[in-house]
Amino acid sequence: MMAHLIDGKEISLQIKEELKQKAIEYKERGIEVTLAVIQVGNDPASSVYVGNKKKACEFVGIRSLAYELPEETTQEELIALVKELNERADVNGILVQLPLPSHINEDFVIKTIAPEKDVDGFHPQSVGALSIGQKGFVSCTPAGIIELLKRSNIEIAGKECVVVGRSNIVGKPMALLMLRENATVTVCHSRTKDLKEVTKRADILIVALGKPRFITSEYVKDGAVVIDVGIHRDENNKLCGDVDFADVEGKVEAITPVPGGVGPMTIAMLMNNCMEAIV
Ligand code: NDP
């Protein structure tokens, strides 16, 4: 069987093109959508992510304000900046790049962001709203996966969906979103007994467990749809996911590649959230 490749690069480009039009309409109404991005310290991976976000803002026509703070910034200083940005009428979205240095309490900082500017969707109020079906920002990676499925015409309602991983930024919000889309949802984690037995029930298998090429064909039902959230560099410095793509590909109906699957969708959905921050 030839698996359909779910092209996240192409779909994310479509979304960004749509958002570009929206930004033009906003500009005609005198509104300049603005995202403030705060990075503390210079973790190289974080710098790459922040750089990519800035590039996406430029593409879409969102103004981005970069705050690059030194590693030794105190929690009080960071919180003072977040509060100042909360108050600024010309700032619509605030993003604090994680991880923060260990002397800063991430939960506390996230809680300080005004929920109406919480474009990452990590504030407890945003997560609470998602869990009871109210309006609020949704974590970008899981929101991007829903877009990938919908724009690939993959039906979700009534399907058996298994999510592997229960992190606050991917697994948990993913499960809530699939539930909202009327899937029957099972969430697996490191204490799940007989993972294979569970994942093999999935019509839609979403993998975010953080181990390179962990999911092989034995974990997957014939004709399933497989979404791979993982990003790793293998022993040859090649990018790969949590799914053993070469092993699984022949068995499934559709699958996301790594790179070019879920990754590009995360930033596209961040741009979408910034646009939705305009009331
Ligand atoms: P975390 O490490 O926070 O969570 C991993 C989850 O997987 C945990 O819930 C853990 O269970 C579970 N798990 C670990 N090992 C097993 C196992 N052997 N069997 C079953 N469950 C297991 O990771 P994240 O959710 O933050 O990220 C997951 C992956 O996705 C990473 O590779 C990350 O780099 C990538 N990622 C990609 C993004 C993108 O834009 N494409 C965005 C965010 C992440 P337990 O809770 O019991 O410990």
CSV table of C-alpha atoms and ligand atoms in Angstrom, one decimal:
chain,number,residue,atom,x,y,z
A,1,MET,CA,0.0,0.0,0.0
A,2,MET,CA,1.2,3.5,-0.9
A,3,ALA,CA,0.8,5.7,2.2
A,4,HIS,CA,-0.5,9.2,1.6
A,5,LEU,CA,2.2,11.7,2.9
A,6,ILE,CA,0.7,14.4,4.9
A,7,ASP,CA,2.6,17.5,3.8
A,8,GLY,CA,2.9,19.8,6.8
A,9,LYS,CA,5.2,22.2,4.9
A,10,GLU,CA,2.7,22.8,2.1
A,11,ILE,CA,-0.3,23.0,4.5
A,12,SER,CA,1.5,25.4,6.8
A,13,LEU,CA,2.4,27.6,3.8
A,14,GLN,CA,-1.3,27.7,2.8
A,15,ILE,CA,-2.2,28.8,6.3
A,16,LYS,CA,0.4,31.5,6.4
A,17,GLU,CA,-0.8,32.8,3.0
A,18,GLU,CA,-4.3,33.0,4.4
A,19,LEU,CA,-3.0,34.8,7.5
A,20,LYS,CA,-1.1,37.2,5.2
A,21,GLN,CA,-4.3,38.3,3.6
A,22,LYS,CA,-5.9,38.8,7.1
A,23,ALA,CA,-2.9,40.9,8.2
A,24,ILE,CA,-3.4,43.1,5.1
A,25,GLU,CA,-7.1,43.6,6.0
A,26,TYR,CA,-6.1,44.5,9.6
A,27,LYS,CA,-3.6,47.0,8.4
A,28,GLU,CA,-6.3,48.6,6.2
A,29,ARG,CA,-8.3,49.0,9.4
A,30,GLY,CA,-5.2,50.6,11.1
A,31,ILE,CA,-4.4,47.5,13.2
A,32,GLU,CA,-0.8,46.2,13.3
A,33,VAL,CA,-0.8,42.7,14.9
A,34,THR,CA,2.2,42.6,17.3
A,35,LEU,CA,3.9,39.6,19.0
A,36,ALA,CA,6.4,40.1,21.8
A,37,VAL,CA,8.9,37.3,22.1
A,38,ILE,CA,11.0,37.0,25.2
A,39,GLN,CA,14.1,34.8,25.4
A,40,VAL,CA,16.2,34.5,28.5
A,41,GLY,CA,19.8,33.3,28.0
A,42,ASN,CA,21.1,31.9,24.8
A,43,ASP,CA,20.2,28.3,24.6
A,44,PRO,CA,21.1,27.5,20.9
A,45,ALA,CA,17.9,25.5,20.2
A,46,SER,CA,15.7,28.3,21.7
A,47,SER,CA,17.6,30.8,19.5
A,48,VAL,CA,16.7,28.7,16.4
A,49,TYR,CA,13.0,28.6,17.4
A,50,VAL,CA,12.9,32.3,18.2
A,51,GLY,CA,14.6,33.1,14.8
A,52,ASN,CA,12.0,30.9,13.0
A,53,LYS,CA,9.1,32.6,14.8
A,54,LYS,CA,10.5,36.0,13.8
A,55,LYS,CA,10.8,34.9,10.1
A,56,ALA,CA,7.2,33.6,10.1
A,57,CYS,CA,6.1,36.9,11.5
A,58,GLU,CA,7.8,38.8,8.7
A,59,PHE,CA,6.3,36.5,6.1
A,60,VAL,CA,2.7,36.9,7.5
A,61,GLY,CA,3.0,40.6,8.2
A,62,ILE,CA,3.0,40.5,12.0
A,63,ARG,CA,5.2,43.0,13.8
A,64,SER,CA,7.5,41.1,16.2
A,65,LEU,CA,9.3,42.7,19.2
A,66,ALA,CA,12.3,40.7,20.4
A,67,TYR,CA,13.4,40.8,24.0
A,68,GLU,CA,16.7,39.1,24.5
A,69,LEU,CA,17.5,39.0,28.2
A,70,PRO,CA,20.7,37.8,29.7
A,71,GLU,CA,20.9,34.4,31.5
A,72,GLU,CA,21.2,36.1,34.9
A,73,THR,CA,17.9,38.0,34.6
A,74,THR,CA,16.0,37.6,37.8
A,75,GLN,CA,12.4,36.2,38.0
A,76,GLU,CA,11.3,39.6,39.3
A,77,GLU,CA,12.8,41.4,36.3
A,78,LEU,CA,11.2,39.0,33.8
A,79,ILE,CA,7.8,39.3,35.5
A,80,ALA,CA,8.1,43.1,35.5
A,81,LEU,CA,8.6,42.9,31.7
A,82,VAL,CA,5.6,40.5,31.2
A,83,LYS,CA,3.4,42.9,33.2
A,84,GLU,CA,4.5,45.9,31.2
A,85,LEU,CA,3.7,44.0,28.0
A,86,ASN,CA,0.3,42.9,29.4
A,87,GLU,CA,-0.5,46.6,29.8
A,88,ARG,CA,0.6,47.8,26.4
A,89,ALA,CA,-2.3,48.3,24.1
A,90,ASP,CA,0.0,47.9,21.0
A,91,VAL,CA,1.0,44.3,22.0
A,92,ASN,CA,-1.4,41.6,21.1
A,93,GLY,CA,0.5,38.4,21.9
A,94,ILE,CA,3.2,37.6,24.5
A,95,LEU,CA,5.5,34.5,24.1
A,96,VAL,CA,8.1,33.5,26.7
A,97,GLN,CA,10.4,31.0,25.1
A,98,LEU,CA,10.9,27.9,27.2
A,99,PRO,CA,12.9,26.4,28.8
A,100,LEU,CA,13.8,29.3,31.2
A,101,PRO,CA,17.0,29.2,33.3
A,102,SER,CA,16.6,27.0,36.4
A,103,HIS,CA,16.5,29.9,38.8
A,104,ILE,CA,13.2,31.1,37.3
A,105,ASN,CA,9.9,29.3,38.0
A,106,GLU,CA,8.3,28.7,34.6
A,107,ASP,CA,4.8,28.1,35.9
A,108,PHE,CA,4.8,31.4,37.8
A,109,VAL,CA,6.0,33.3,34.7
A,110,ILE,CA,3.4,31.7,32.5
A,111,LYS,CA,0.6,32.5,35.0
A,112,THR,CA,1.6,36.2,34.8
A,113,ILE,CA,0.9,36.5,31.1
A,114,ALA,CA,-2.6,38.0,30.5
A,115,PRO,CA,-4.8,35.1,29.2
A,116,GLU,CA,-6.0,37.3,26.3
A,117,LYS,CA,-2.3,37.6,25.1
A,118,ASP,CA,-1.3,34.0,25.9
A,119,VAL,CA,-0.7,33.0,22.3
A,120,ASP,CA,1.2,29.8,23.3
A,121,GLY,CA,-1.9,28.6,25.1
A,122,PHE,CA,0.1,27.5,28.2
A,123,HIS,CA,-1.7,29.7,30.8
A,124,PRO,CA,-3.8,27.6,33.3
A,125,GLN,CA,-6.9,29.6,32.2
A,126,SER,CA,-6.3,28.7,28.5
A,127,VAL,CA,-5.9,25.0,29.4
A,128,GLY,CA,-9.0,25.1,31.6
A,129,ALA,CA,-11.0,26.8,28.8
A,130,LEU,CA,-10.0,24.0,26.4
A,131,SER,CA,-11.0,21.3,28.9
A,132,ILE,CA,-14.5,22.7,29.3
A,133,GLY,CA,-15.0,23.6,25.7
A,134,GLN,CA,-14.8,27.4,26.1
A,135,LYS,CA,-13.0,29.9,23.9
A,136,GLY,CA,-9.3,30.4,24.6
A,137,PHE,CA,-5.9,29.9,23.0
A,138,VAL,CA,-4.9,26.3,22.2
A,139,SER,CA,-1.3,25.0,22.4
A,140,CYS,CA,0.1,25.4,18.9
A,141,THR,CA,1.4,21.8,18.2
A,142,PRO,CA,-1.8,20.0,18.9
A,143,ALA,CA,-3.9,22.7,17.2
A,144,GLY,CA,-1.6,22.3,14.2
A,145,ILE,CA,-2.3,18.5,14.1
A,146,ILE,CA,-6.1,19.1,14.0
A,147,GLU,CA,-5.5,21.4,11.0
A,148,LEU,CA,-3.3,18.8,9.3
A,149,LEU,CA,-6.1,16.2,9.7
A,150,LYS,CA,-8.9,18.5,8.6
A,151,ARG,CA,-7.1,19.9,5.6
A,152,SER,CA,-6.1,16.3,4.6
A,153,ASN,CA,-9.8,15.4,4.7
A,154,ILE,CA,-9.2,12.8,7.4
A,155,GLU,CA,-12.4,12.2,9.3
A,156,ILE,CA,-12.0,12.4,13.1
A,157,ALA,CA,-15.5,12.0,14.6
A,158,GLY,CA,-16.2,8.5,15.8
A,159,LYS,CA,-12.6,7.3,15.2
A,160,GLU,CA,-10.5,5.5,17.7
A,161,CYS,CA,-7.6,7.9,18.5
A,162,VAL,CA,-4.6,6.9,20.6
A,163,VAL,CA,-2.3,9.6,21.8
A,164,VAL,CA,1.1,8.4,23.1
A,165,GLY,CA,2.4,11.0,25.6
A,166,ARG,CA,0.7,13.2,28.2
A,167,SER,CA,2.9,16.3,28.4
A,168,ASN,CA,1.2,19.6,29.1
A,169,ILE,CA,2.2,21.1,25.8
A,170,VAL,CA,1.4,18.2,23.4
A,171,GLY,CA,-0.2,15.0,24.7
A,172,LYS,CA,-2.8,16.4,27.1
A,173,PRO,CA,-4.1,19.2,24.9
A,174,MET,CA,-4.0,16.8,21.9
A,175,ALA,CA,-6.3,14.4,23.7
A,176,LEU,CA,-8.7,17.2,24.7
A,177,LEU,CA,-8.8,18.5,21.1
A,178,MET,CA,-9.5,15.0,19.6
A,179,LEU,CA,-12.3,14.6,22.2
A,180,ARG,CA,-13.7,18.0,21.1
A,181,GLU,CA,-13.7,16.6,17.6
A,182,ASN,CA,-15.7,13.6,18.8
A,183,ALA,CA,-13.0,10.9,18.5
A,184,THR,CA,-12.9,8.1,21.1
A,185,VAL,CA,-9.6,9.0,22.8
A,186,THR,CA,-7.1,6.9,24.7
A,187,VAL,CA,-4.0,8.5,26.3
A,188,CYS,CA,-0.8,6.3,26.8
A,189,HIS,CA,2.3,7.1,28.9
A,190,SER,CA,5.3,5.5,30.4
A,191,ARG,CA,3.2,3.4,32.8
A,192,THR,CA,0.9,2.0,30.1
A,193,LYS,CA,0.9,-1.8,30.2
A,194,ASP,CA,1.3,-3.4,26.8
A,195,LEU,CA,1.6,-0.2,24.7
A,196,LYS,CA,1.4,-2.2,21.5
A,197,GLU,CA,-1.9,-3.7,22.3
A,198,VAL,CA,-3.3,-0.2,22.8
A,199,THR,CA,-1.7,1.6,19.9
A,200,LYS,CA,-2.8,-1.2,17.5
A,201,ARG,CA,-6.4,-0.2,18.2
A,202,ALA,CA,-5.9,3.3,16.8
A,203,ASP,CA,-7.5,4.5,13.6
A,204,ILE,CA,-5.5,7.7,14.3
A,205,LEU,CA,-2.3,7.3,16.2
A,206,ILE,CA,-0.6,10.5,17.5
A,207,VAL,CA,2.9,9.9,18.8
A,208,ALA,CA,4.6,12.4,21.2
A,209,LEU,CA,6.8,10.3,23.4
A,210,GLY,CA,10.2,11.8,22.7
A,211,LYS,CA,12.2,8.6,21.7
A,212,PRO,CA,13.7,8.3,18.2
A,213,ARG,CA,12.0,5.7,15.9
A,214,PHE,CA,10.3,4.0,18.9
A,215,ILE,CA,7.1,3.2,17.1
A,216,THR,CA,7.6,0.4,14.6
A,217,SER,CA,5.1,-1.4,12.4
A,218,GLU,CA,4.2,-3.8,15.2
A,219,TYR,CA,2.6,-0.8,17.0
A,220,VAL,CA,0.4,0.2,14.1
A,221,LYS,CA,-2.9,-1.2,12.7
A,222,ASP,CA,-3.2,-1.7,8.9
A,223,GLY,CA,-4.6,1.4,7.3
A,224,ALA,CA,-4.1,3.7,10.3
A,225,VAL,CA,-3.3,7.4,10.1
A,226,VAL,CA,0.0,8.1,11.9
A,227,ILE,CA,1.0,11.6,13.2
A,228,ASP,CA,4.6,11.9,14.4
A,229,VAL,CA,5.3,14.8,16.8
A,230,GLY,CA,8.9,13.8,17.7
A,231,ILE,CA,12.0,15.6,16.5
A,232,HIS,CA,15.4,14.0,17.0
A,233,ARG,CA,18.8,13.9,15.3
A,234,ASP,CA,19.8,10.3,14.7
A,235,GLU,CA,23.4,8.8,14.8
A,236,ASN,CA,24.0,10.2,11.3
A,237,ASN,CA,22.8,13.7,12.4
A,238,LYS,CA,19.7,13.2,10.2
A,239,LEU,CA,16.3,14.4,11.5
A,240,CYS,CA,13.9,11.7,12.5
A,241,GLY,CA,10.7,11.4,14.6
A,242,ASP,CA,9.3,9.1,17.3
A,243,VAL,CA,8.0,6.8,14.5
A,244,ASP,CA,10.2,4.5,12.4
A,245,PHE,CA,8.9,6.0,9.2
A,246,ALA,CA,10.5,3.5,6.8
A,247,ASP,CA,9.1,0.5,8.7
A,248,VAL,CA,5.6,1.9,9.2
A,249,GLU,CA,5.0,3.7,5.9
A,250,GLY,CA,4.0,0.5,3.9
A,251,LYS,CA,1.3,-0.3,6.4
A,252,VAL,CA,-0.6,2.9,6.9
A,253,GLU,CA,-3.1,5.0,5.0
A,254,ALA,CA,-1.4,8.3,5.8
A,255,ILE,CA,1.6,9.5,7.7
A,256,THR,CA,3.4,12.7,8.5
A,257,PRO,CA,7.1,12.9,7.7
A,258,VAL,CA,9.9,14.3,9.9
A,259,PRO,CA,10.9,16.9,8.9
A,260,GLY,CA,8.1,18.5,7.0
A,261,GLY,CA,5.1,17.2,9.0
A,262,VAL,CA,4.0,18.5,12.4
A,263,GLY,CA,7.0,20.8,12.9
A,264,PRO,CA,6.1,23.6,10.4
A,265,MET,CA,2.4,23.5,11.6
A,266,THR,CA,3.4,24.6,15.1
A,267,ILE,CA,4.7,28.0,14.0
A,268,ALA,CA,1.8,28.5,11.5
A,269,MET,CA,-0.6,28.0,14.4
A,270,LEU,CA,1.3,30.5,16.5
A,271,MET,CA,0.8,33.0,13.8
A,272,ASN,CA,-2.9,32.1,13.7
A,273,ASN,CA,-3.2,32.6,17.5
A,274,CYS,CA,-1.5,36.0,17.1
A,275,MET,CA,-4.2,37.0,14.6
A,276,GLU,CA,-6.9,35.7,16.8
A,277,ALA,CA,-5.6,37.8,19.6
A,278,ILE,CA,-7.2,40.8,17.8
A,279,VAL,CA,-10.7,41.2,19.3
B,1,NDP,P1,7.8,15.0,27.2
B,1,NDP,O1,9.1,14.4,27.4
B,1,NDP,O2,7.4,16.1,28.0
B,1,NDP,O3,6.7,13.9,27.3
B,1,NDP,C1,6.8,12.6,26.8
B,1,NDP,C2,5.6,11.7,27.1
B,1,NDP,O4,5.8,10.4,26.6
B,1,NDP,C3,5.4,11.6,28.6
B,1,NDP,O5,4.0,11.7,28.9
B,1,NDP,C4,5.9,10.1,28.9
B,1,NDP,O6,5.2,9.4,29.9
B,1,NDP,C5,5.6,9.4,27.6
B,1,NDP,N1,6.6,8.3,27.3
B,1,NDP,C6,7.9,8.3,27.4
B,1,NDP,N2,8.4,7.1,27.1
B,1,NDP,C7,7.3,6.3,26.9
B,1,NDP,C8,7.2,4.9,26.6
B,1,NDP,N3,8.2,4.1,26.4
B,1,NDP,N4,6.0,4.5,26.4
B,1,NDP,C9,4.9,5.2,26.5
B,1,NDP,N5,4.9,6.6,26.8
B,1,NDP,C10,6.2,7.1,27.0
B,1,NDP,O7,7.8,15.4,25.6
B,1,NDP,P2,6.9,16.4,24.8
B,1,NDP,O8,5.5,16.1,24.8
B,1,NDP,O9,7.3,17.8,25.1
B,1,NDP,O10,7.5,16.1,23.3
B,1,NDP,C11,7.5,14.9,22.7
B,1,NDP,C12,8.3,14.9,21.4
B,1,NDP,O11,7.8,15.8,20.5
B,1,NDP,C13,9.8,15.3,21.6
B,1,NDP,O12,10.5,14.5,20.7
B,1,NDP,C14,9.8,16.7,21.3
B,1,NDP,O13,11.1,17.1,20.8
B,1,NDP,C15,8.8,16.8,20.2
B,1,NDP,N6,8.1,18.1,20.0
B,1,NDP,C16,7.9,18.5,18.8
B,1,NDP,C17,7.2,19.7,18.5
B,1,NDP,C18,6.9,20.1,17.1
B,1,NDP,O14,6.7,21.3,16.9
B,1,NDP,N7,7.0,19.2,16.2
B,1,NDP,C19,6.7,20.5,19.6
B,1,NDP,C20,6.9,19.9,20.9
B,1,NDP,C21,7.5,18.7,21.1
B,1,NDP,P3,5.2,9.9,31.5
B,1,NDP,O15,4.3,11.1,31.5
B,1,NDP,O16,4.7,8.7,32.2
B,1,NDP,O17,6.6,10.3,31.8
